[in-house]
Amino acid sequence: MGTKKYSSYAQIDRELEILKIEKEISYQKIVFGVQKTKDSLAPKNIVKGIIGNYSPNIPGPYGKIISLLIPFVTKWMLKKRGR
């Protein structure tokens, strides 16, 4: 990026405002990414992800039964972890 030449303070102020907004957008992207990662590492989402990947491969009603059991298994694991 080359050196910019400004002819007025208004141009400098405008450029600083743009940079400030770009900085805020980048910061919010990082915050969103961290929150999304935190959510994906929650125990219920890990169990849901693991079982969810295998349930479509299980034929017949067993896949549906396993999908219905996911919330109960998740609650059980969270209660056990809280002790």
N, CA, C and O atoms as a Maestro MAE file, in Angstrom:
{
 s_m_m2io_version
 :::
 2.0.0
}

f_m_ct {
 s_m_title
 :::
 protein
 m_atom[332] {
  # First column is atom index #
  i_m_mmod_type
  r_m_x_coord
  r_m_y_coord
  r_m_z_coord
  i_m_residue_number
  s_m_chain_name
  s_m_pdb_residue_name
  s_m_pdb_atom_name
  i_m_atomic_number
  :::
  1 25 0.846 -1.166 0.000 1 A "MET " " N  " 7
  2 3 0.000 0.000 0.000 1 A "MET " " CA " 6
  3 2 0.895 1.233 0.000 1 A "MET " " C  " 6
  4 15 1.746 1.402 0.873 1 A "MET " " O  " 8
  5 25 0.693 2.063 -0.965 2 A "GLY " " N  " 7
  6 3 1.515 3.249 -1.114 2 A "GLY " " CA " 6
  7 2 1.105 4.368 -0.172 2 A "GLY " " C  " 6
  8 15 0.063 4.305 0.480 2 A "GLY " " O  " 8
  9 25 1.939 5.383 -0.115 3 A "THR " " N  " 7
  10 3 1.657 6.538 0.725 3 A "THR " " CA " 6
  11 2 0.576 7.391 0.065 3 A "THR " " C  " 6
  12 15 0.655 7.708 -1.122 3 A "THR " " O  " 8
  13 25 -0.421 7.753 0.846 4 A "LYS " " N  " 7
  14 3 -1.498 8.593 0.328 4 A "LYS " " CA " 6
  15 2 -1.193 10.049 0.620 4 A "LYS " " C  " 6
  16 15 -0.596 10.388 1.642 4 A "LYS " " O  " 8
  17 25 -1.618 10.901 -0.301 5 A "LYS " " N  " 7
  18 3 -1.469 12.338 -0.102 5 A "LYS " " CA " 6
  19 2 -2.858 12.934 0.018 5 A "LYS " " C  " 6
  20 15 -3.739 12.690 -0.807 5 A "LYS " " O  " 8
  21 25 -3.026 13.712 1.055 6 A "TYR " " N  " 7
  22 3 -4.318 14.324 1.332 6 A "TYR " " CA " 6
  23 2 -4.214 15.818 1.089 6 A "TYR " " C  " 6
  24 15 -3.185 16.440 1.353 6 A "TYR " " O  " 8
  25 25 -5.298 16.378 0.581 7 A "SER " " N  " 7
  26 3 -5.302 17.817 0.306 7 A "SER " " CA " 6
  27 2 -6.062 18.608 1.363 7 A "SER " " C  " 6
  28 15 -6.051 19.839 1.359 7 A "SER " " O  " 8
  29 25 -6.735 17.873 2.290 8 A "SER " " N  " 7
  30 3 -7.460 18.596 3.336 8 A "SER " " CA " 6
  31 2 -7.598 17.708 4.571 8 A "SER " " C  " 6
  32 15 -7.444 16.489 4.506 8 A "SER " " O  " 8
  33 25 -7.890 18.350 5.684 9 A "TYR " " N  " 7
  34 3 -8.116 17.607 6.923 9 A "TYR " " CA " 6
  35 2 -9.409 16.796 6.852 9 A "TYR " " C  " 6
  36 15 -9.541 15.775 7.529 9 A "TYR " " O  " 8
  37 25 -10.346 17.238 6.050 10 A "ALA " " N  " 7
  38 3 -11.610 16.515 5.894 10 A "ALA " " CA " 6
  39 2 -11.364 15.135 5.285 10 A "ALA " " C  " 6
  40 15 -11.997 14.156 5.681 10 A "ALA " " O  " 8
  41 25 -10.452 15.060 4.329 11 A "GLN " " N  " 7
  42 3 -10.112 13.768 3.734 11 A "GLN " " CA " 6
  43 2 -9.456 12.843 4.766 11 A "GLN " " C  " 6
  44 15 -9.737 11.645 4.804 11 A "GLN " " O  " 8
  45 25 -8.608 13.394 5.576 12 A "ILE " " N  " 7
  46 3 -7.953 12.607 6.619 12 A "ILE " " CA " 6
  47 2 -8.990 12.103 7.621 12 A "ILE " " C  " 6
  48 15 -8.976 10.933 8.003 12 A "ILE " " O  " 8
  49 25 -9.883 12.989 8.040 13 A "ASP " " N  " 7
  50 3 -10.935 12.590 8.985 13 A "ASP " " CA " 6
  51 2 -11.823 11.491 8.393 13 A "ASP " " C  " 6
  52 15 -12.194 10.547 9.089 13 A "ASP " " O  " 8
  53 25 -12.158 11.618 7.118 14 A "ARG " " N  " 7
  54 3 -12.993 10.608 6.459 14 A "ARG " " CA " 6
  55 2 -12.267 9.262 6.426 14 A "ARG " " C  " 6
  56 15 -12.865 8.228 6.723 14 A "ARG " " O  " 8
  57 25 -11.003 9.271 6.072 15 A "GLU " " N  " 7
  58 3 -10.212 8.032 6.029 15 A "GLU " " CA " 6
  59 2 -10.112 7.395 7.418 15 A "GLU " " C  " 6
  60 15 -10.204 6.175 7.549 15 A "GLU " " O  " 8
  61 25 -9.927 8.211 8.443 16 A "LEU " " N  " 7
  62 3 -9.867 7.688 9.810 16 A "LEU " " CA " 6
  63 2 -11.193 7.080 10.235 16 A "LEU " " C  " 6
  64 15 -11.218 6.059 10.923 16 A "LEU " " O  " 8
  65 25 -12.298 7.700 9.828 17 A "GLU " " N  " 7
  66 3 -13.627 7.169 10.150 17 A "GLU " " CA " 6
  67 2 -13.851 5.816 9.469 17 A "GLU " " C  " 6
  68 15 -14.390 4.891 10.076 17 A "GLU " " O  " 8
  69 25 -13.434 5.708 8.211 18 A "ILE " " N  " 7
  70 3 -13.545 4.435 7.484 18 A "ILE " " CA " 6
  71 2 -12.719 3.357 8.172 18 A "ILE " " C  " 6
  72 15 -13.194 2.236 8.351 18 A "ILE " " O  " 8
  73 25 -11.511 3.676 8.551 19 A "LEU " " N  " 7
  74 3 -10.638 2.715 9.232 19 A "LEU " " CA " 6
  75 2 -11.222 2.293 10.583 19 A "LEU " " C  " 6
  76 15 -11.119 1.131 10.977 19 A "LEU " " O  " 8
  77 25 -11.831 3.242 11.280 20 A "LYS " " N  " 7
  78 3 -12.452 2.943 12.566 20 A "LYS " " CA " 6
  79 2 -13.612 1.956 12.387 20 A "LYS " " C  " 6
  80 15 -13.757 1.020 13.173 20 A "LYS " " O  " 8
  81 25 -14.426 2.162 11.368 21 A "ILE " " N  " 7
  82 3 -15.563 1.270 11.096 21 A "ILE " " CA " 6
  83 2 -15.060 -0.107 10.665 21 A "ILE " " C  " 6
  84 15 -15.604 -1.124 11.097 21 A "ILE " " O  " 8
  85 25 -14.034 -0.153 9.823 22 A "GLU " " N  " 7
  86 3 -13.470 -1.441 9.410 22 A "GLU " " CA " 6
  87 2 -12.904 -2.204 10.610 22 A "GLU " " C  " 6
  88 15 -13.027 -3.427 10.691 22 A "GLU " " O  " 8
  89 25 -12.292 -1.482 11.527 23 A "LYS " " N  " 7
  90 3 -11.752 -2.104 12.733 23 A "LYS " " CA " 6
  91 2 -12.884 -2.703 13.570 23 A "LYS " " C  " 6
  92 15 -12.754 -3.822 14.066 23 A "LYS " " O  " 8
  93 25 -13.978 -1.983 13.731 24 A "GLU " " N  " 7
  94 3 -15.121 -2.465 14.505 24 A "GLU " " CA " 6
  95 2 -15.748 -3.696 13.854 24 A "GLU " " C  " 6
  96 15 -16.139 -4.634 14.549 24 A "GLU " " O  " 8
  97 25 -15.845 -3.695 12.534 25 A "ILE " " N  " 7
  98 3 -16.392 -4.857 11.823 25 A "ILE " " CA " 6
  99 2 -15.500 -6.074 12.045 25 A "ILE " " C  " 6
  100 15 -16.006 -7.167 12.302 25 A "ILE " " O  " 8
  101 25 -14.209 -5.908 11.951 26 A "SER " " N  " 7
  102 3 -13.277 -7.015 12.176 26 A "SER " " CA " 6
  103 2 -13.377 -7.540 13.600 26 A "SER " " C  " 6
  104 15 -13.345 -8.750 13.825 26 A "SER " " O  " 8
  105 25 -13.497 -6.637 14.554 27 A "TYR " " N  " 7
  106 3 -13.630 -7.034 15.955 27 A "TYR " " CA " 6
  107 2 -14.907 -7.852 16.165 27 A "TYR " " C  " 6
  108 15 -14.884 -8.878 16.845 27 A "TYR " " O  " 8
  109 25 -16.018 -7.396 15.581 28 A "GLN " " N  " 7
  110 3 -17.289 -8.104 15.732 28 A "GLN " " CA " 6
  111 2 -17.232 -9.485 15.076 28 A "GLN " " C  " 6
  112 15 -17.841 -10.428 15.581 28 A "GLN " " O  " 8
  113 25 -16.512 -9.618 13.962 29 A "LYS " " N  " 7
  114 3 -16.330 -10.921 13.321 29 A "LYS " " CA " 6
  115 2 -15.583 -11.872 14.251 29 A "LYS " " C  " 6
  116 15 -15.929 -13.050 14.349 29 A "LYS " " O  " 8
  117 25 -14.570 -11.365 14.924 30 A "ILE " " N  " 7
  118 3 -13.804 -12.189 15.868 30 A "ILE " " CA " 6
  119 2 -14.690 -12.609 17.039 30 A "ILE " " C  " 6
  120 15 -14.681 -13.776 17.432 30 A "ILE " " O  " 8
  121 25 -15.446 -11.682 17.593 31 A "VAL " " N  " 7
  122 3 -16.339 -11.988 18.714 31 A "VAL " " CA " 6
  123 2 -17.357 -13.049 18.296 31 A "VAL " " C  " 6
  124 15 -17.616 -13.993 19.043 31 A "VAL " " O  " 8
  125 25 -17.928 -12.895 17.114 32 A "PHE " " N  " 7
  126 3 -18.899 -13.870 16.617 32 A "PHE " " CA " 6
  127 2 -18.253 -15.242 16.429 32 A "PHE " " C  " 6
  128 15 -18.852 -16.262 16.771 32 A "PHE " " O  " 8
  129 25 -17.044 -15.269 15.892 33 A "GLY " " N  " 7
  130 3 -16.336 -16.532 15.694 33 A "GLY " " CA " 6
  131 2 -16.033 -17.237 17.000 33 A "GLY " " C  " 6
  132 15 -16.166 -18.457 17.095 33 A "GLY " " O  " 8
  133 25 -15.627 -16.480 18.009 34 A "VAL " " N  " 7
  134 3 -15.346 -17.062 19.324 34 A "VAL " " CA " 6
  135 2 -16.622 -17.626 19.937 34 A "VAL " " C  " 6
  136 15 -16.608 -18.724 20.492 34 A "VAL " " O  " 8
  137 25 -17.718 -16.891 19.843 35 A "GLN " " N  " 7
  138 3 -18.995 -17.360 20.397 35 A "GLN " " CA " 6
  139 2 -19.472 -18.614 19.679 35 A "GLN " " C  " 6
  140 15 -19.968 -19.548 20.310 35 A "GLN " " O  " 8
  141 25 -19.321 -18.633 18.370 36 A "LYS " " N  " 7
  142 3 -19.733 -19.801 17.586 36 A "LYS " " CA " 6
  143 2 -18.894 -21.019 17.966 36 A "LYS " " C  " 6
  144 15 -19.424 -22.124 18.079 36 A "LYS " " O  " 8
  145 25 -17.601 -20.829 18.163 37 A "THR " " N  " 7
  146 3 -16.729 -21.919 18.581 37 A "THR " " CA " 6
  147 2 -17.097 -22.406 19.967 37 A "THR " " C  " 6
  148 15 -17.142 -23.610 20.219 37 A "THR " " O  " 8
  149 25 -17.361 -21.464 20.870 38 A "LYS " " N  " 7
  150 3 -17.756 -21.820 22.233 38 A "LYS " " CA " 6
  151 2 -19.039 -22.640 22.230 38 A "LYS " " C  " 6
  152 15 -19.151 -23.628 22.956 38 A "LYS " " O  " 8
  153 25 -20.005 -22.231 21.413 39 A "ASP " " N  " 7
  154 3 -21.267 -22.959 21.313 39 A "ASP " " CA " 6
  155 2 -21.073 -24.353 20.737 39 A "ASP " " C  " 6
  156 15 -21.707 -25.307 21.187 39 A "ASP " " O  " 8
  157 25 -20.202 -24.474 19.745 40 A "SER " " N  " 7
  158 3 -20.005 -25.786 19.123 40 A "SER " " CA " 6
  159 2 -19.269 -26.747 20.046 40 A "SER " " C  " 6
  160 15 -19.357 -27.961 19.864 40 A "SER " " O  " 8
  161 25 -18.544 -26.227 21.034 41 A "LEU " " N  " 7
  162 3 -17.818 -27.080 21.971 41 A "LEU " " CA " 6
  163 2 -18.625 -27.412 23.219 41 A "LEU " " C  " 6
  164 15 -18.122 -28.084 24.119 41 A "LEU " " O  " 8
  165 25 -19.856 -26.955 23.285 42 A "ALA " " N  " 7
  166 3 -20.732 -27.293 24.406 42 A "ALA " " CA " 6
  167 2 -21.017 -28.789 24.369 42 A "ALA " " C  " 6
  168 15 -21.168 -29.360 23.288 42 A "ALA " " O  " 8
  169 25 -21.092 -29.437 25.541 43 A "PRO " " N  " 7
  170 3 -21.300 -30.895 25.567 43 A "PRO " " CA " 6
  171 2 -22.514 -31.363 24.778 43 A "PRO " " C  " 6
  172 15 -22.455 -32.388 24.099 43 A "PRO " " O  " 8
  173 25 -23.620 -30.618 24.861 44 A "LYS " " N  " 7
  174 3 -24.824 -31.060 24.148 44 A "LYS " " CA " 6
  175 2 -24.615 -31.034 22.642 44 A "LYS " " C  " 6
  176 15 -25.137 -31.894 21.932 44 A "LYS " " O  " 8
  177 25 -23.863 -30.068 22.148 45 A "ASN " " N  " 7
  178 3 -23.629 -29.992 20.711 45 A "ASN " " CA " 6
  179 2 -22.614 -31.033 20.243 45 A "ASN " " C  " 6
  180 15 -22.693 -31.514 19.113 45 A "ASN " " O  " 8
  181 25 -21.676 -31.377 21.098 46 A "ILE " " N  " 7
  182 3 -20.718 -32.432 20.744 46 A "ILE " " CA " 6
  183 2 -21.445 -33.763 20.624 46 A "ILE " " C  " 6
  184 15 -21.268 -34.485 19.643 46 A "ILE " " O  " 8
  185 25 -22.268 -34.090 21.629 47 A "VAL " " N  " 7
  186 3 -23.030 -35.347 21.592 47 A "VAL " " CA " 6
  187 2 -23.971 -35.345 20.395 47 A "VAL " " C  " 6
  188 15 -24.079 -36.341 19.680 47 A "VAL " " O  " 8
  189 25 -24.644 -34.234 20.182 48 A "LYS " " N  " 7
  190 3 -25.583 -34.121 19.069 48 A "LYS " " CA " 6
  191 2 -24.857 -34.309 17.739 48 A "LYS " " C  " 6
  192 15 -25.371 -34.958 16.827 48 A "LYS " " O  " 8
  193 25 -23.668 -33.739 17.638 49 A "GLY " " N  " 7
  194 3 -22.885 -33.868 16.411 49 A "GLY " " CA " 6
  195 2 -22.425 -35.287 16.162 49 A "GLY " " C  " 6
  196 15 -22.487 -35.776 15.034 49 A "GLY " " O  " 8
  197 25 -21.961 -35.954 17.215 50 A "ILE " " N  " 7
  198 3 -21.474 -37.320 17.066 50 A "ILE " " CA " 6
  199 2 -22.618 -38.262 16.717 50 A "ILE " " C  " 6
  200 15 -22.530 -39.025 15.755 50 A "ILE " " O  " 8
  201 25 -23.674 -38.209 17.490 51 A "ILE " " N  " 7
  202 3 -24.803 -39.112 17.260 51 A "ILE " " CA " 6
  203 2 -25.531 -38.719 15.974 51 A "ILE " " C  " 6
  204 15 -26.005 -39.578 15.231 51 A "ILE " " O  " 8
  205 25 -25.612 -37.423 15.724 52 A "GLY " " N  " 7
  206 3 -26.282 -36.959 14.513 52 A "GLY " " CA " 6
  207 2 -25.594 -37.436 13.245 52 A "GLY " " C  " 6
  208 15 -26.253 -37.668 12.231 52 A "GLY " " O  " 8
  209 25 -24.283 -37.584 13.292 53 A "ASN " " N  " 7
  210 3 -23.562 -38.071 12.119 53 A "ASN " " CA " 6
  211 2 -23.841 -39.539 11.851 53 A "ASN " " C  " 6
  212 15 -23.822 -39.967 10.697 53 A "ASN " " O  " 8
  213 25 -24.097 -40.313 12.886 54 A "TYR " " N  " 7
  214 3 -24.308 -41.740 12.714 54 A "TYR " " CA " 6
  215 2 -25.770 -42.122 12.541 54 A "TYR " " C  " 6
  216 15 -26.061 -43.158 11.943 54 A "TYR " " O  " 8
  217 25 -26.702 -41.313 13.050 55 A "SER " " N  " 7
  218 3 -28.114 -41.693 12.983 55 A "SER " " CA " 6
  219 2 -28.655 -41.823 11.551 55 A "SER " " C  " 6
  220 15 -29.487 -42.701 11.322 55 A "SER " " O  " 8
  221 25 -28.235 -41.006 10.577 56 A "PRO " " N  " 7
  222 3 -28.749 -41.219 9.221 56 A "PRO " " CA " 6
  223 2 -28.275 -42.556 8.632 56 A "PRO " " C  " 6
  224 15 -28.933 -43.115 7.755 56 A "PRO " " O  " 8
  225 25 -27.149 -43.060 9.107 57 A "ASN " " N  " 7
  226 3 -26.627 -44.309 8.592 57 A "ASN " " CA " 6
  227 2 -27.322 -45.519 9.196 57 A "ASN " " C  " 6
  228 15 -27.159 -46.636 8.706 57 A "ASN " " O  " 8
  229 25 -28.093 -45.308 10.251 58 A "ILE " " N  " 7
  230 3 -28.794 -46.402 10.904 58 A "ILE " " CA " 6
  231 2 -30.164 -46.526 10.243 58 A "ILE " " C  " 6
  232 15 -30.964 -45.590 10.282 58 A "ILE " " O  " 8
  233 25 -30.431 -47.673 9.642 59 A "PRO " " N  " 7
  234 3 -31.693 -47.819 8.892 59 A "PRO " " CA " 6
  235 2 -32.893 -47.988 9.809 59 A "PRO " " C  " 6
  236 15 -32.771 -48.353 10.978 59 A "PRO " " O  " 8
  237 25 -34.044 -47.710 9.240 60 A "GLY " " N  " 7
  238 3 -35.307 -47.961 9.920 60 A "GLY " " CA " 6
  239 2 -35.571 -47.025 11.079 60 A "GLY " " C  " 6
  240 15 -35.061 -45.906 11.129 60 A "GLY " " O  " 8
  241 25 -36.380 -47.506 12.010 61 A "PRO " " N  " 7
  242 3 -36.814 -46.653 13.120 61 A "PRO " " CA " 6
  243 2 -35.708 -46.400 14.149 61 A "PRO " " C  " 6
  244 15 -35.831 -45.496 14.975 61 A "PRO " " O  " 8
  245 25 -34.641 -47.183 14.107 62 A "TYR " " N  " 7
  246 3 -33.579 -47.015 15.101 62 A "TYR " " CA " 6
  247 2 -32.906 -45.647 14.995 62 A "TYR " " C  " 6
  248 15 -32.550 -45.049 16.011 62 A "TYR " " O  " 8
  249 25 -32.733 -45.160 13.788 63 A "GLY " " N  " 7
  250 3 -32.152 -43.829 13.600 63 A "GLY " " CA " 6
  251 2 -33.017 -42.748 14.219 63 A "GLY " " C  " 6
  252 15 -32.503 -41.805 14.820 63 A "GLY " " O  " 8
  253 25 -34.321 -42.880 14.074 64 A "LYS " " N  " 7
  254 3 -35.250 -41.907 14.655 64 A "LYS " " CA " 6
  255 2 -35.250 -42.007 16.179 64 A "LYS " " C  " 6
  256 15 -35.310 -40.992 16.873 64 A "LYS " " O  " 8
  257 25 -35.183 -43.234 16.694 65 A "ILE " " N  " 7
  258 3 -35.159 -43.422 18.150 65 A "ILE " " CA " 6
  259 2 -33.911 -42.789 18.739 65 A "ILE " " C  " 6
  260 15 -33.972 -42.120 19.770 65 A "ILE " " O  " 8
  261 25 -32.783 -43.000 18.082 66 A "ILE " " N  " 7
  262 3 -31.528 -42.409 18.567 66 A "ILE " " CA " 6
  263 2 -31.620 -40.883 18.527 66 A "ILE " " C  " 6
  264 15 -31.162 -40.208 19.449 66 A "ILE " " O  " 8
  265 25 -32.208 -40.342 17.466 67 A "SER " " N  " 7
  266 3 -32.370 -38.885 17.365 67 A "SER " " CA " 6
  267 2 -33.248 -38.343 18.487 67 A "SER " " C  " 6
  268 15 -33.009 -37.242 18.984 67 A "SER " " O  " 8
  269 25 -34.259 -39.106 18.889 68 A "LEU " " N  " 7
  270 3 -35.125 -38.672 19.979 68 A "LEU " " CA " 6
  271 2 -34.429 -38.772 21.335 68 A "LEU " " C  " 6
  272 15 -34.759 -38.023 22.255 68 A "LEU " " O  " 8
  273 25 -33.471 -39.689 21.465 69 A "LEU " " N  " 7
  274 3 -32.774 -39.879 22.730 69 A "LEU " " CA " 6
  275 2 -31.664 -38.860 22.970 69 A "LEU " " C  " 6
  276 15 -31.190 -38.719 24.097 69 A "LEU " " O  " 8
  277 25 -31.253 -38.163 21.945 70 A "ILE " " N  " 7
  278 3 -30.145 -37.205 22.071 70 A "ILE " " CA " 6
  279 2 -30.375 -36.193 23.191 70 A "ILE " " C  " 6
  280 15 -29.464 -35.995 23.994 70 A "ILE " " O  " 8
  281 25 -31.549 -35.530 23.298 71 A "PRO " " N  " 7
  282 3 -31.738 -34.556 24.386 71 A "PRO " " CA " 6
  283 2 -31.633 -35.185 25.777 71 A "PRO " " C  " 6
  284 15 -31.102 -34.567 26.700 71 A "PRO " " O  " 8
  285 25 -32.136 -36.411 25.927 72 A "PHE " " N  " 7
  286 3 -32.075 -37.066 27.227 72 A "PHE " " CA " 6
  287 2 -30.644 -37.437 27.613 72 A "PHE " " C  " 6
  288 15 -30.243 -37.272 28.766 72 A "PHE " " O  " 8
  289 25 -29.890 -37.931 26.659 73 A "VAL " " N  " 7
  290 3 -28.485 -38.271 26.905 73 A "VAL " " CA " 6
  291 2 -27.702 -37.015 27.245 73 A "VAL " " C  " 6
  292 15 -26.848 -37.032 28.131 73 A "VAL " " O  " 8
  293 25 -27.989 -35.931 26.548 74 A "THR " " N  " 7
  294 3 -27.305 -34.666 26.803 74 A "THR " " CA " 6
  295 2 -27.583 -34.171 28.219 74 A "THR " " C  " 6
  296 15 -26.659 -33.778 28.931 74 A "THR " " O  " 8
  297 25 -28.846 -34.188 28.631 75 A "LYS " " N  " 7
  298 3 -29.191 -33.746 29.992 75 A "LYS " " CA " 6
  299 2 -28.516 -34.627 31.036 75 A "LYS " " C  " 6
  300 15 -28.017 -34.130 32.045 75 A "LYS " " O  " 8
  301 25 -28.502 -35.932 30.792 76 A "TRP " " N  " 7
  302 3 -27.864 -36.857 31.726 76 A "TRP " " CA " 6
  303 2 -26.378 -36.546 31.861 76 A "TRP " " C  " 6
  304 15 -25.839 -36.532 32.968 76 A "TRP " " O  " 8
  305 25 -25.709 -36.293 30.716 77 A "MET " " N  " 7
  306 3 -24.277 -35.993 30.768 77 A "MET " " CA " 6
  307 2 -24.010 -34.685 31.497 77 A "MET " " C  " 6
  308 15 -23.047 -34.580 32.256 77 A "MET " " O  " 8
  309 25 -24.861 -33.687 31.271 78 A "LEU " " N  " 7
  310 3 -24.675 -32.403 31.935 78 A "LEU " " CA " 6
  311 2 -24.888 -32.521 33.439 78 A "LEU " " C  " 6
  312 15 -24.164 -31.900 34.217 78 A "LEU " " O  " 8
  313 25 -25.879 -33.314 33.857 79 A "LYS " " N  " 7
  314 3 -26.105 -33.510 35.289 79 A "LYS " " CA " 6
  315 2 -24.938 -34.262 35.919 79 A "LYS " " C  " 6
  316 15 -24.504 -33.928 37.021 79 A "LYS " " O  " 8
  317 25 -24.439 -35.260 35.231 80 A "LYS " " N  " 7
  318 3 -23.318 -36.043 35.741 80 A "LYS " " CA " 6
  319 2 -22.063 -35.174 35.841 80 A "LYS " " C  " 6
  320 15 -21.286 -35.307 36.787 80 A "LYS " " O  " 8
  321 25 -21.869 -34.294 34.873 81 A "ARG " " N  " 7
  322 3 -20.703 -33.412 34.871 81 A "ARG " " CA " 6
  323 2 -20.784 -32.375 35.999 81 A "ARG " " C  " 6
  324 15 -19.762 -31.958 36.543 81 A "ARG " " O  " 8
  325 25 -22.011 -31.967 36.343 82 A "GLY " " N  " 7
  326 3 -22.218 -30.947 37.375 82 A "GLY " " CA " 6
  327 2 -21.970 -31.439 38.782 82 A "GLY " " C  " 6
  328 15 -21.851 -30.622 39.695 82 A "GLY " " O  " 8
  329 25 -21.887 -32.734 38.994 83 A "ARG " " N  " 7
  330 3 -21.690 -33.273 40.346 83 A "ARG " " CA " 6
  331 2 -20.318 -33.043 40.847 83 A "ARG " " C  " 6
  332 15 -19.996 -33.438 41.968 83 A "ARG " " O  " 8
  :::
 }
 m_bond[331] {
  # First column is bond index #
  i_m_from
  i_m_to
  i_m_order
  :::
  1 1 2 1
  2 2 3 1
  3 3 4 2
  4 3 5 1
  5 5 6 1
  6 6 7 1
  7 7 8 2
  8 7 9 1
  9 9 10 1
  10 10 11 1
  11 11 12 2
  12 11 13 1
  13 13 14 1
  14 14 15 1
  15 15 16 2
  16 15 17 1
  17 17 18 1
  18 18 19 1
  19 19 20 2
  20 19 21 1
  21 21 22 1
  22 22 23 1
  23 23 24 2
  24 23 25 1
  25 25 26 1
  26 26 27 1
  27 27 28 2
  28 27 29 1
  29 29 30 1
  30 30 31 1
  31 31 32 2
  32 31 33 1
  33 33 34 1
  34 34 35 1
  35 35 36 2
  36 35 37 1
  37 37 38 1
  38 38 39 1
  39 39 40 2
  40 39 41 1
  41 41 42 1
  42 42 43 1
  43 43 44 2
  44 43 45 1
  45 45 46 1
  46 46 47 1
  47 47 48 2
  48 47 49 1
  49 49 50 1
  50 50 51 1
  51 51 52 2
  52 51 53 1
  53 53 54 1
  54 54 55 1
  55 55 56 2
  56 55 57 1
  57 57 58 1
  58 58 59 1
  59 59 60 2
  60 59 61 1
  61 61 62 1
  62 62 63 1
  63 63 64 2
  64 63 65 1
  65 65 66 1
  66 66 67 1
  67 67 68 2
  68 67 69 1
  69 69 70 1
  70 70 71 1
  71 71 72 2
  72 71 73 1
  73 73 74 1
  74 74 75 1
  75 75 76 2
  76 75 77 1
  77 77 78 1
  78 78 79 1
  79 79 80 2
  80 79 81 1
  81 81 82 1
  82 82 83 1
  83 83 84 2
  84 83 85 1
  85 85 86 1
  86 86 87 1
  87 87 88 2
  88 87 89 1
  89 89 90 1
  90 90 91 1
  91 91 92 2
  92 91 93 1
  93 93 94 1
  94 94 95 1
  95 95 96 2
  96 95 97 1
  97 97 98 1
  98 98 99 1
  99 99 100 2
  100 99 101 1
  101 101 102 1
  102 102 103 1
  103 103 104 2
  104 103 105 1
  105 105 106 1
  106 106 107 1
  107 107 108 2
  108 107 109 1
  109 109 110 1
  110 110 111 1
  111 111 112 2
  112 111 113 1
  113 113 114 1
  114 114 115 1
  115 115 116 2
  116 115 117 1
  117 117 118 1
  118 118 119 1
  119 119 120 2
  120 119 121 1
  121 121 122 1
  122 122 123 1
  123 123 124 2
  124 123 125 1
  125 125 126 1
  126 126 127 1
  127 127 128 2
  128 127 129 1
  129 129 130 1
  130 130 131 1
  131 131 132 2
  132 131 133 1
  133 133 134 1
  134 134 135 1
  135 135 136 2
  136 135 137 1
  137 137 138 1
  138 138 139 1
  139 139 140 2
  140 139 141 1
  141 141 142 1
  142 142 143 1
  143 143 144 2
  144 143 145 1
  145 145 146 1
  146 146 147 1
  147 147 148 2
  148 147 149 1
  149 149 150 1
  150 150 151 1
  151 151 152 2
  152 151 153 1
  153 153 154 1
  154 154 155 1
  155 155 156 2
  156 155 157 1
  157 157 158 1
  158 158 159 1
  159 159 160 2
  160 159 161 1
  161 161 162 1
  162 162 163 1
  163 163 164 2
  164 163 165 1
  165 165 166 1
  166 166 167 1
  167 167 168 2
  168 167 169 1
  169 169 170 1
  170 170 171 1
  171 171 172 2
  172 171 173 1
  173 173 174 1
  174 174 175 1
  175 175 176 2
  176 175 177 1
  177 177 178 1
  178 178 179 1
  179 179 180 2
  180 179 181 1
  181 181 182 1
  182 182 183 1
  183 183 184 2
  184 183 185 1
  185 185 186 1
  186 186 187 1
  187 187 188 2
  188 187 189 1
  189 189 190 1
  190 190 191 1
  191 191 192 2
  192 191 193 1
  193 193 194 1
  194 194 195 1
  195 195 196 2
  196 195 197 1
  197 197 198 1
  198 198 199 1
  199 199 200 2
  200 199 201 1
  201 201 202 1
  202 202 203 1
  203 203 204 2
  204 203 205 1
  205 205 206 1
  206 206 207 1
  207 207 208 2
  208 207 209 1
  209 209 210 1
  210 210 211 1
  211 211 212 2
  212 211 213 1
  213 213 214 1
  214 214 215 1
  215 215 216 2
  216 215 217 1
  217 217 218 1
  218 218 219 1
  219 219 220 2
  220 219 221 1
  221 221 222 1
  222 222 223 1
  223 223 224 2
  224 223 225 1
  225 225 226 1
  226 226 227 1
  227 227 228 2
  228 227 229 1
  229 229 230 1
  230 230 231 1
  231 231 232 2
  232 231 233 1
  233 233 234 1
  234 234 235 1
  235 235 236 2
  236 235 237 1
  237 237 238 1
  238 238 239 1
  239 239 240 2
  240 239 241 1
  241 241 242 1
  242 242 243 1
  243 243 244 2
  244 243 245 1
  245 245 246 1
  246 246 247 1
  247 247 248 2
  248 247 249 1
  249 249 250 1
  250 250 251 1
  251 251 252 2
  252 251 253 1
  253 253 254 1
  254 254 255 1
  255 255 256 2
  256 255 257 1
  257 257 258 1
  258 258 259 1
  259 259 260 2
  260 259 261 1
  261 261 262 1
  262 262 263 1
  263 263 264 2
  264 263 265 1
  265 265 266 1
  266 266 267 1
  267 267 268 2
  268 267 269 1
  269 269 270 1
  270 270 271 1
  271 271 272 2
  272 271 273 1
  273 273 274 1
  274 274 275 1
  275 275 276 2
  276 275 277 1
  277 277 278 1
  278 278 279 1
  279 279 280 2
  280 279 281 1
  281 281 282 1
  282 282 283 1
  283 283 284 2
  284 283 285 1
  285 285 286 1
  286 286 287 1
  287 287 288 2
  288 287 289 1
  289 289 290 1
  290 290 291 1
  291 291 292 2
  292 291 293 1
  293 293 294 1
  294 294 295 1
  295 295 296 2
  296 295 297 1
  297 297 298 1
  298 298 299 1
  299 299 300 2
  300 299 301 1
  301 301 302 1
  302 302 303 1
  303 303 304 2
  304 303 305 1
  305 305 306 1
  306 306 307 1
  307 307 308 2
  308 307 309 1
  309 309 310 1
  310 310 311 1
  311 311 312 2
  312 311 313 1
  313 313 314 1
  314 314 315 1
  315 315 316 2
  316 315 317 1
  317 317 318 1
  318 318 319 1
  319 319 320 2
  320 319 321 1
  321 321 322 1
  322 322 323 1
  323 323 324 2
  324 323 325 1
  325 325 326 1
  326 326 327 1
  327 327 328 2
  328 327 329 1
  329 329 330 1
  330 330 331 1
  331 331 332 2
  :::
 }
}
